[in-house]
Tab-separated table of C-alpha atoms and ligand atoms in Angstrom:
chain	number	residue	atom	x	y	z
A	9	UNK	CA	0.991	14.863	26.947
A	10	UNK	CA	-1.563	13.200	24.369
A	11	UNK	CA	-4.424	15.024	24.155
A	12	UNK	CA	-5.810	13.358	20.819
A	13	UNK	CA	-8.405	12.857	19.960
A	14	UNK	CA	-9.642	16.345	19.995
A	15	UNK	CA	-13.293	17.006	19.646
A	16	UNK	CA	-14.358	17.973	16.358
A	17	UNK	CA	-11.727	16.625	14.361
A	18	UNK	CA	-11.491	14.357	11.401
A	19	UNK	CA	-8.632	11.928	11.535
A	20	UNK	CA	-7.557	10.391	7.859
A	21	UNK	CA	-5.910	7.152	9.417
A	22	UNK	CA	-4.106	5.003	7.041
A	23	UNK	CA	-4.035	1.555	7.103
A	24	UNK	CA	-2.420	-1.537	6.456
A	25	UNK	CA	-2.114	-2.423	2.772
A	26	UNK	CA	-1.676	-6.331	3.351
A	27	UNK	CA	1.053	-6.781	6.795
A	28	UNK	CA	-1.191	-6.108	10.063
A	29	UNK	CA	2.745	-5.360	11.382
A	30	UNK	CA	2.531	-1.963	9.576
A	31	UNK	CA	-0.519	-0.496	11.503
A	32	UNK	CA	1.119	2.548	13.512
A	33	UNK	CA	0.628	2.468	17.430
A	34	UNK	CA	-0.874	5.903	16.840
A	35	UNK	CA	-3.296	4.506	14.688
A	36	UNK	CA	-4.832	2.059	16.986
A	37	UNK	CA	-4.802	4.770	19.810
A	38	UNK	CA	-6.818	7.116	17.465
A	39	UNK	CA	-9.389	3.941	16.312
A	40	UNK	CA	-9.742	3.243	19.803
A	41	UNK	CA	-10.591	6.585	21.439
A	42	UNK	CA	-12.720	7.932	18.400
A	43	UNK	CA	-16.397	8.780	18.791
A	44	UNK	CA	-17.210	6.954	15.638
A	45	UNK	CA	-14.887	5.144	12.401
A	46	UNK	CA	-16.380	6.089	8.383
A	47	UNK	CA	-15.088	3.207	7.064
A	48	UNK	CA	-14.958	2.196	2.745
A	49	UNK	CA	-16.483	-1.213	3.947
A	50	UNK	CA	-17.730	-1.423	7.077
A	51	UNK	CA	-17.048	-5.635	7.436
A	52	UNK	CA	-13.852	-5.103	5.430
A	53	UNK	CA	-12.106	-2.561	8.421
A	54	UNK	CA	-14.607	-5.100	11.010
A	55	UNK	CA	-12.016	-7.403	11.100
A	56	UNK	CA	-9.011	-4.952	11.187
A	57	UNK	CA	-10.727	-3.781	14.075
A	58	UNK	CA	-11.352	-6.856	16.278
A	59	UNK	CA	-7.712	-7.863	15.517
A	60	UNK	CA	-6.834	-4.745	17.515
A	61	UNK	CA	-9.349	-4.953	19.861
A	62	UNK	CA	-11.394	-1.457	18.611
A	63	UNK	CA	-14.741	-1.570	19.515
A	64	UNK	CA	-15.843	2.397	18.459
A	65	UNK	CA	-18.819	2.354	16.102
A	66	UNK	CA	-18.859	2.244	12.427
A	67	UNK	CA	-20.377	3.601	9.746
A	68	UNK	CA	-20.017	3.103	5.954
A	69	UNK	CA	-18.503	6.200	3.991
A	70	UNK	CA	-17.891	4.983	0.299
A	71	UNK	CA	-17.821	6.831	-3.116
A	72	UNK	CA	-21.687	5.435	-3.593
A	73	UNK	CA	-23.361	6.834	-0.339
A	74	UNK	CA	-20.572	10.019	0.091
A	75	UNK	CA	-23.333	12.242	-0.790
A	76	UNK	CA	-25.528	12.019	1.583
A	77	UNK	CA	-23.371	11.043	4.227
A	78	UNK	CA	-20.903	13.893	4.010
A	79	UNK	CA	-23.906	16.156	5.825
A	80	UNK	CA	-24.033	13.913	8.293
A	81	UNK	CA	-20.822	13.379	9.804
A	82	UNK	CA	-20.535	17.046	9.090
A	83	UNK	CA	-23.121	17.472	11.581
A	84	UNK	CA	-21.466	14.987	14.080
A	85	UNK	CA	-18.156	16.784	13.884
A	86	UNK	CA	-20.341	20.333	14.197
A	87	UNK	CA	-21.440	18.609	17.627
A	88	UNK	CA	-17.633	18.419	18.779
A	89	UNK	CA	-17.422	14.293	17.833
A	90	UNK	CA	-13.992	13.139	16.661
A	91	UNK	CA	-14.196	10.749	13.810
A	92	UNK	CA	-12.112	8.845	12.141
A	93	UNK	CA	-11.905	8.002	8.414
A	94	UNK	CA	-10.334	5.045	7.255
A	95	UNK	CA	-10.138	2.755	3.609
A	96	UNK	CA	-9.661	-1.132	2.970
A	97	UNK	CA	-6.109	-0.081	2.840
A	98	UNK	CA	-3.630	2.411	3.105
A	99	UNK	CA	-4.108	6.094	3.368
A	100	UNK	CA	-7.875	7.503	2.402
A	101	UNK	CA	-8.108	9.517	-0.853
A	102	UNK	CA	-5.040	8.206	-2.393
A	103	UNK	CA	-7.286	6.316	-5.461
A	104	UNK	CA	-9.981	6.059	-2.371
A	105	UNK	CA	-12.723	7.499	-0.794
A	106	UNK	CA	-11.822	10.518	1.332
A	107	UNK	CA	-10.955	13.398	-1.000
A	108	UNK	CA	-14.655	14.609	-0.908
A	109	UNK	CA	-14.955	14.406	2.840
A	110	UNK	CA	-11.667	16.221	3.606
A	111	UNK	CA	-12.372	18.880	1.360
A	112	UNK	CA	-16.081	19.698	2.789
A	113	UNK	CA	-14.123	19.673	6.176
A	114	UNK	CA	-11.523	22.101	4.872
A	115	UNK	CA	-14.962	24.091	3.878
A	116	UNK	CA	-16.397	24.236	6.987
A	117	UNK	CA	-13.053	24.859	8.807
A	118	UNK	CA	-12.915	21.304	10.941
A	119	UNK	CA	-9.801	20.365	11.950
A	120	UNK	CA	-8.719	17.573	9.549
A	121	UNK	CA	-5.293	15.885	11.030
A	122	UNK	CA	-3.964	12.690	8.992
A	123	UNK	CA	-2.368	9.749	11.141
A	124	UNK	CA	-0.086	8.430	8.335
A	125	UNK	CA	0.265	4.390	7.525
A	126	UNK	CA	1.342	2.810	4.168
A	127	UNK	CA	0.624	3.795	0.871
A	128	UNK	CA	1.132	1.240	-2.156
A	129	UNK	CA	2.449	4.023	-4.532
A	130	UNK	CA	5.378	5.132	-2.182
A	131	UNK	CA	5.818	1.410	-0.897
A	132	UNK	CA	6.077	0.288	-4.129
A	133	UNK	CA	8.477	3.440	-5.567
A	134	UNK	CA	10.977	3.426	-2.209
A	135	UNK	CA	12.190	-0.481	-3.068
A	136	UNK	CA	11.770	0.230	-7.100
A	137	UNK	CA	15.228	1.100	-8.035
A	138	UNK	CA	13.594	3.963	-10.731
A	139	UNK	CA	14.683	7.528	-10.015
A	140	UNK	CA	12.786	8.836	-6.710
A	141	UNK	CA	13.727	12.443	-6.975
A	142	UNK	CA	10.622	13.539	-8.626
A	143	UNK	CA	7.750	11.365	-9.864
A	144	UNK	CA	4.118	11.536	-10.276
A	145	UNK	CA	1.158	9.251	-9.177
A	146	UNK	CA	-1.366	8.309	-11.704
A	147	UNK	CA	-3.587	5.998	-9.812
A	148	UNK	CA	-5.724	3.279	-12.036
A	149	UNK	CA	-5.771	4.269	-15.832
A	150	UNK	CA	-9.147	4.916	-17.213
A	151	UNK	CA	-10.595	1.378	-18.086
A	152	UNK	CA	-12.286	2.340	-21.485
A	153	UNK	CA	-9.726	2.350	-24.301
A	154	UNK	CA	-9.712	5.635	-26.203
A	155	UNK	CA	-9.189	7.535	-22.439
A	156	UNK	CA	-6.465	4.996	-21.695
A	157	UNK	CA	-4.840	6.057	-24.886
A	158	UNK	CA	-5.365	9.846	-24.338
A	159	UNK	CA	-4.111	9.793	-21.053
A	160	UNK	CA	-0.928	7.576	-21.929
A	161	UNK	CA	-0.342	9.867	-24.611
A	162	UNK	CA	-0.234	13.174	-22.238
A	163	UNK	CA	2.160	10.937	-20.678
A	164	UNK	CA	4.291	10.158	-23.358
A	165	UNK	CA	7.134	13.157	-22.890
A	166	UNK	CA	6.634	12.303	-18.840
A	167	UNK	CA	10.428	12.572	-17.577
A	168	UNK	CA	9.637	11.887	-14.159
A	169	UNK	CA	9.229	8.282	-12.983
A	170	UNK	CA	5.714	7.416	-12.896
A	171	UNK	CA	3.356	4.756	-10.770
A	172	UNK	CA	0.143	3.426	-11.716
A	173	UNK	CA	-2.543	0.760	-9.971
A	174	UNK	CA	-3.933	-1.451	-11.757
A	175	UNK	CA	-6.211	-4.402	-10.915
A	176	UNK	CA	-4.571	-8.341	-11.954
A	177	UNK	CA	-7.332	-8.463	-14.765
A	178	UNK	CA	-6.098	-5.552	-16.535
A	179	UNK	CA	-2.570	-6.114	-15.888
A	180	UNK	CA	-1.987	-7.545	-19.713
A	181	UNK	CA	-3.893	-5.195	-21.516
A	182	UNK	CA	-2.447	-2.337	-19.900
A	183	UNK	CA	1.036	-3.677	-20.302
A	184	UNK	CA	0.549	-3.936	-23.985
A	185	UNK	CA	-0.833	-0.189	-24.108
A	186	UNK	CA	2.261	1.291	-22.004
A	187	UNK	CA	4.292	-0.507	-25.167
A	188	UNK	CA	2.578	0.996	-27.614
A	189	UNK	CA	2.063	4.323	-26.320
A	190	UNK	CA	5.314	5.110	-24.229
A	191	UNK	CA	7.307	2.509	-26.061
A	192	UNK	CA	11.412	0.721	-24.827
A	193	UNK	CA	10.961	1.811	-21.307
A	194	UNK	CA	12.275	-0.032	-17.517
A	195	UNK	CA	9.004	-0.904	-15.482
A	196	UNK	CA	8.909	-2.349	-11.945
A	197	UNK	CA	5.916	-4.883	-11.055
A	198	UNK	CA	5.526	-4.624	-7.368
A	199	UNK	CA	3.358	-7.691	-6.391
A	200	UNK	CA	1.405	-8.526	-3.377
A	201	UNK	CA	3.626	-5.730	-1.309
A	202	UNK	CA	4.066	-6.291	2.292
A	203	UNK	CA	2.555	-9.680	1.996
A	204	UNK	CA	4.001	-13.593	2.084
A	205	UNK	CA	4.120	-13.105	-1.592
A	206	UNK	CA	5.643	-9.886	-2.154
A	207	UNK	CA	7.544	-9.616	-5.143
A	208	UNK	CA	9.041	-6.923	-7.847
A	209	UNK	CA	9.742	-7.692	-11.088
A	210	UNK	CA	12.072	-5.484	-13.103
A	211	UNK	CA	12.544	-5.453	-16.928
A	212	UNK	CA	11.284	-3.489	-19.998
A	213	UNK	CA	8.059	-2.988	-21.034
A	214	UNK	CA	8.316	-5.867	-23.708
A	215	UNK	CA	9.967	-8.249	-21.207
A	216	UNK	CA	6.984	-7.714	-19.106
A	217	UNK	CA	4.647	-8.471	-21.403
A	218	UNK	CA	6.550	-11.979	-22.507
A	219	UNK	CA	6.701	-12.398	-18.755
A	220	UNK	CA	2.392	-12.407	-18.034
A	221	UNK	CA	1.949	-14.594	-21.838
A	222	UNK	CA	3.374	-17.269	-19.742
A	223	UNK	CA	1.835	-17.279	-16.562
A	224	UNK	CA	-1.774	-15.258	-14.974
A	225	UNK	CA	-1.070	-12.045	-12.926
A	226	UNK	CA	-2.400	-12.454	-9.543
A	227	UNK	CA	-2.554	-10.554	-6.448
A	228	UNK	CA	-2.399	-6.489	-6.273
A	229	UNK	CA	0.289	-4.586	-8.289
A	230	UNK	CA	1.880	-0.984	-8.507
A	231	UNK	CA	3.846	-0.324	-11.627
A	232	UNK	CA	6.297	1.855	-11.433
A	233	UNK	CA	7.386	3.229	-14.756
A	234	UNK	CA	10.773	5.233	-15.959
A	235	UNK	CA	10.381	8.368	-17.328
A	236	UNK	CA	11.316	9.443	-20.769
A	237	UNK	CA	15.248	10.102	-20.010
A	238	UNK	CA	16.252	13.325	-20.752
A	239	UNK	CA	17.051	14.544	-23.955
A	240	UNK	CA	20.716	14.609	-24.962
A	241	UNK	CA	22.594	18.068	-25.737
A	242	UNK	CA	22.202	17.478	-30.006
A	243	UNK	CA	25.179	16.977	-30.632
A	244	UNK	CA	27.074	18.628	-34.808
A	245	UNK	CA	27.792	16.233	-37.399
A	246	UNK	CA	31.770	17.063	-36.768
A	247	UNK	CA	30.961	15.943	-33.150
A	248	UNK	CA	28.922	12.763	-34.209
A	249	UNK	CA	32.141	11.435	-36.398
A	250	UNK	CA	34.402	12.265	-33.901
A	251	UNK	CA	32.755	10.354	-31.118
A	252	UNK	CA	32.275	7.454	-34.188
A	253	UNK	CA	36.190	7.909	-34.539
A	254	UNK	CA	37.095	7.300	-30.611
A	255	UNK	CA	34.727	4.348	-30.884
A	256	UNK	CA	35.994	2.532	-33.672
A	257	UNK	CA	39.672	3.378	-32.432
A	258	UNK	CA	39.077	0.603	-30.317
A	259	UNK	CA	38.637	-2.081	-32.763
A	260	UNK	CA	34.914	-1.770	-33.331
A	261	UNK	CA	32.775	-2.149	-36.493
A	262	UNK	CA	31.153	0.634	-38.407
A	263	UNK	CA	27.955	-0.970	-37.352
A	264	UNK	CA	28.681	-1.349	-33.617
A	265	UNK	CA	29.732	1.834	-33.089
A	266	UNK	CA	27.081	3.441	-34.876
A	267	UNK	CA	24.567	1.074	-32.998
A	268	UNK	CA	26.134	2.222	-29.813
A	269	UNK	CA	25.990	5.866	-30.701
A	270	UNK	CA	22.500	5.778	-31.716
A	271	UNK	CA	21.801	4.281	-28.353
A	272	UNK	CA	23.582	6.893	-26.222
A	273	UNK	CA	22.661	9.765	-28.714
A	274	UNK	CA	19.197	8.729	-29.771
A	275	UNK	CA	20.165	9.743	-33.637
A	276	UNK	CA	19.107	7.326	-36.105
A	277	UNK	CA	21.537	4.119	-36.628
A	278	UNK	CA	21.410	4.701	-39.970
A	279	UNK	CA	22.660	8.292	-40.280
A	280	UNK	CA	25.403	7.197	-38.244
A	281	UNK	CA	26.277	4.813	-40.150
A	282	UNK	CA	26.415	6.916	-43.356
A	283	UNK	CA	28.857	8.813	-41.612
A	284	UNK	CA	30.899	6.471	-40.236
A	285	UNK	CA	31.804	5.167	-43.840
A	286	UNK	CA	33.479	8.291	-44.194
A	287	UNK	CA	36.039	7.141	-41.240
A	288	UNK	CA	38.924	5.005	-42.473
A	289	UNK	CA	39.336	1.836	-40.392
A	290	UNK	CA	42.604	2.729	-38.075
A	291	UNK	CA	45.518	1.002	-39.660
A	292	UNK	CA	46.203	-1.303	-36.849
A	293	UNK	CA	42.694	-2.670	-37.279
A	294	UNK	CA	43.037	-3.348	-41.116
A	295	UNK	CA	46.500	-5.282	-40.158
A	296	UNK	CA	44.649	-7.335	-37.772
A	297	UNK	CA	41.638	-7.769	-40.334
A	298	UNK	CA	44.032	-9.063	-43.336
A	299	UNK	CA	46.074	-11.354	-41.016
A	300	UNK	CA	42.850	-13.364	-40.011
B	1578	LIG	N1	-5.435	3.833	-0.660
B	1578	LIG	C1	-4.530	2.816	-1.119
B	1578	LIG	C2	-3.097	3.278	-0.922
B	1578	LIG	O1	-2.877	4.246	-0.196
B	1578	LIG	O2	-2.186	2.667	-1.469
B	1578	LIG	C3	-4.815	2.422	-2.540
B	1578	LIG	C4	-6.195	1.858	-2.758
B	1578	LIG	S1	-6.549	1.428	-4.408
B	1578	LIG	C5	-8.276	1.185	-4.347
B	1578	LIG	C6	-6.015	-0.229	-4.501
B	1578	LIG	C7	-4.846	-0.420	-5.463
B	1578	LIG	O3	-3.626	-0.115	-4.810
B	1578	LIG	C8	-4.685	-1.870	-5.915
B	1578	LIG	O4	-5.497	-2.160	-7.026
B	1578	LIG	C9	-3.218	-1.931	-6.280
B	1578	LIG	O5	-2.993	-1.371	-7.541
B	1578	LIG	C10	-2.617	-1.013	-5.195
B	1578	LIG	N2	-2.248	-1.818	-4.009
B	1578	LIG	C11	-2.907	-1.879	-2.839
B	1578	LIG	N3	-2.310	-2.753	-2.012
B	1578	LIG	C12	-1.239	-3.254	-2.691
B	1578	LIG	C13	-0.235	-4.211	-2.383
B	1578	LIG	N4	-0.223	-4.829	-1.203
B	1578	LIG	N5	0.686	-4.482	-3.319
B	1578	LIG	C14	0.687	-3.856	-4.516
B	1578	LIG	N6	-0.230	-2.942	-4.854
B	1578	LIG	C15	-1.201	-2.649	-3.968
């Protein structure tokens, strides 16, 4: 039996983030029986709204007027009204208002109950291909530069996979400070999700960045970053020439194989090097060398 929606509550009903398709059935039944919608932008959700034929009052609820309104539909709740809270898109308080609202409710013991829709982050991180295990969400990096550094430097020994919004005008800059300050890592541009342009773009950091000299970002994006992979048991010098030795038994250079060490290992090329001139060429490969 559906009882919603009860009196008193506050419903946190996510929202399309581009694809009308993805608005839940549940959603629409909650919009539609609701004493009155908070919406971020009251013409924005208007035409959400009309599209599914909701015609329950509005009333604006953004980070600017959250102070004074938070009393208010406090007091309409108080009076047994259910309201629902909704953003331009996807779920409320994920990098959008909300977070103040549900936590005065939590305060004043209302029922809070989310109806759940798309979010961008988890969109974005589910069609990736970056470890999903465990990640974190660090919404929109702080736009003035010295915070952007401090913050990419806390995450610079990040193992998890990590997502990040960012708005198409920052997209370069922000690019070129994930290079600097997290360095070689795999990133995943997801463009314009759920929408007729919807696109991801995988590659390095670097790659990106030669990618957007050539051509403007445009639309909405979620990057989804790797995480610093974990570090490799150190391995003894005896063990470092011996896995030089197994390489180079195969016919490869000094420098390959200390190239491809370094890469797996994450010692310096160099030191490998040094000690693979201490491992005669096998025999065969010498043969091979002098007949050519
Ligand atoms: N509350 C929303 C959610 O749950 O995803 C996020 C709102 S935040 C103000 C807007 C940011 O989310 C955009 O700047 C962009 O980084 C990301 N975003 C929203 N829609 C997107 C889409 N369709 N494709 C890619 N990123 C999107």
């Amino acid at each position: 039996m559906i009882t919603d929606p009860k009196p008193g509550t506050l419903y946190v009903v996510g929202t399309p983030i581009g694809n009308l398709e993805d608005m839940t059935f549940r959603a629409v039944r909650i919009l539609q029986t609701v004493d009155l919608i908070a919406a971020e932008d009251t013409r924005h959700t208007g035409r959400l709204l009309q599209h599914f034929q909701i015609t329950a009052p509005q009333l604006s609820y953004h980070d600017h007027n959250s102070t004074s309104r938070i009393p208010e539909l406090l007091e309409q709740l108080g009076r047994g009204k259910a309201i629902a809270l909704v953003s331009d898109a996807g779920m409320p308080g994920i990098s959008d208002p909300g977070y103040e609202l549900v936590k005065a409710c939590v305060a004043a013991e209302i029922l809070v109950v989310p109806i759940p829709g798309p979010s961008a982050a988890i969109t974005a991180l589910s069609a990736a291909g970056l470890p999903t295990e465990k990640f974190v969400f660090e919404g929109f990096l702080p736009p003035k530069k010295q915070e952007r550094q401090k913050r990419l430097e806390f995450l610079q020994a990040e193992v998890r996979t990590i997502i990040f919004y960012e708005a198409p005008h920052r997209l370069r800059q922000t690019l070129q400070d994930l290079a600097e300050v997290l360095g070689e890592r795999q990133i995943v541009l997801a463009r314009e999700l759920t929408k007729l342009h919807e696109e991801f773009w995988r590659g390095s950091i670097e790659d990106a960045i030669t990618h957007y000299t050539e051509r403007q970002p445009q639309g909405e994006y979620t990057l989804v970053v790797a995480g610093l992979p974990p570090l490799k048991p150190q391995l003894s010098e005896a063990e470092l020439i011996a896995e030089l030795q197994q390489i180079m038994a195969e016919g490869v250079s000094r420098s390959q194989a200390s190239r491809q060490l370094a890469k797996a290992t994450s010692f310096p090329r160099r030191h490998l090097y040094q000690l693979a001139l201490a491992i005669p060429i096998p025999l065969a490969e010498v043969e091979i060398r002098q007949e050519t």
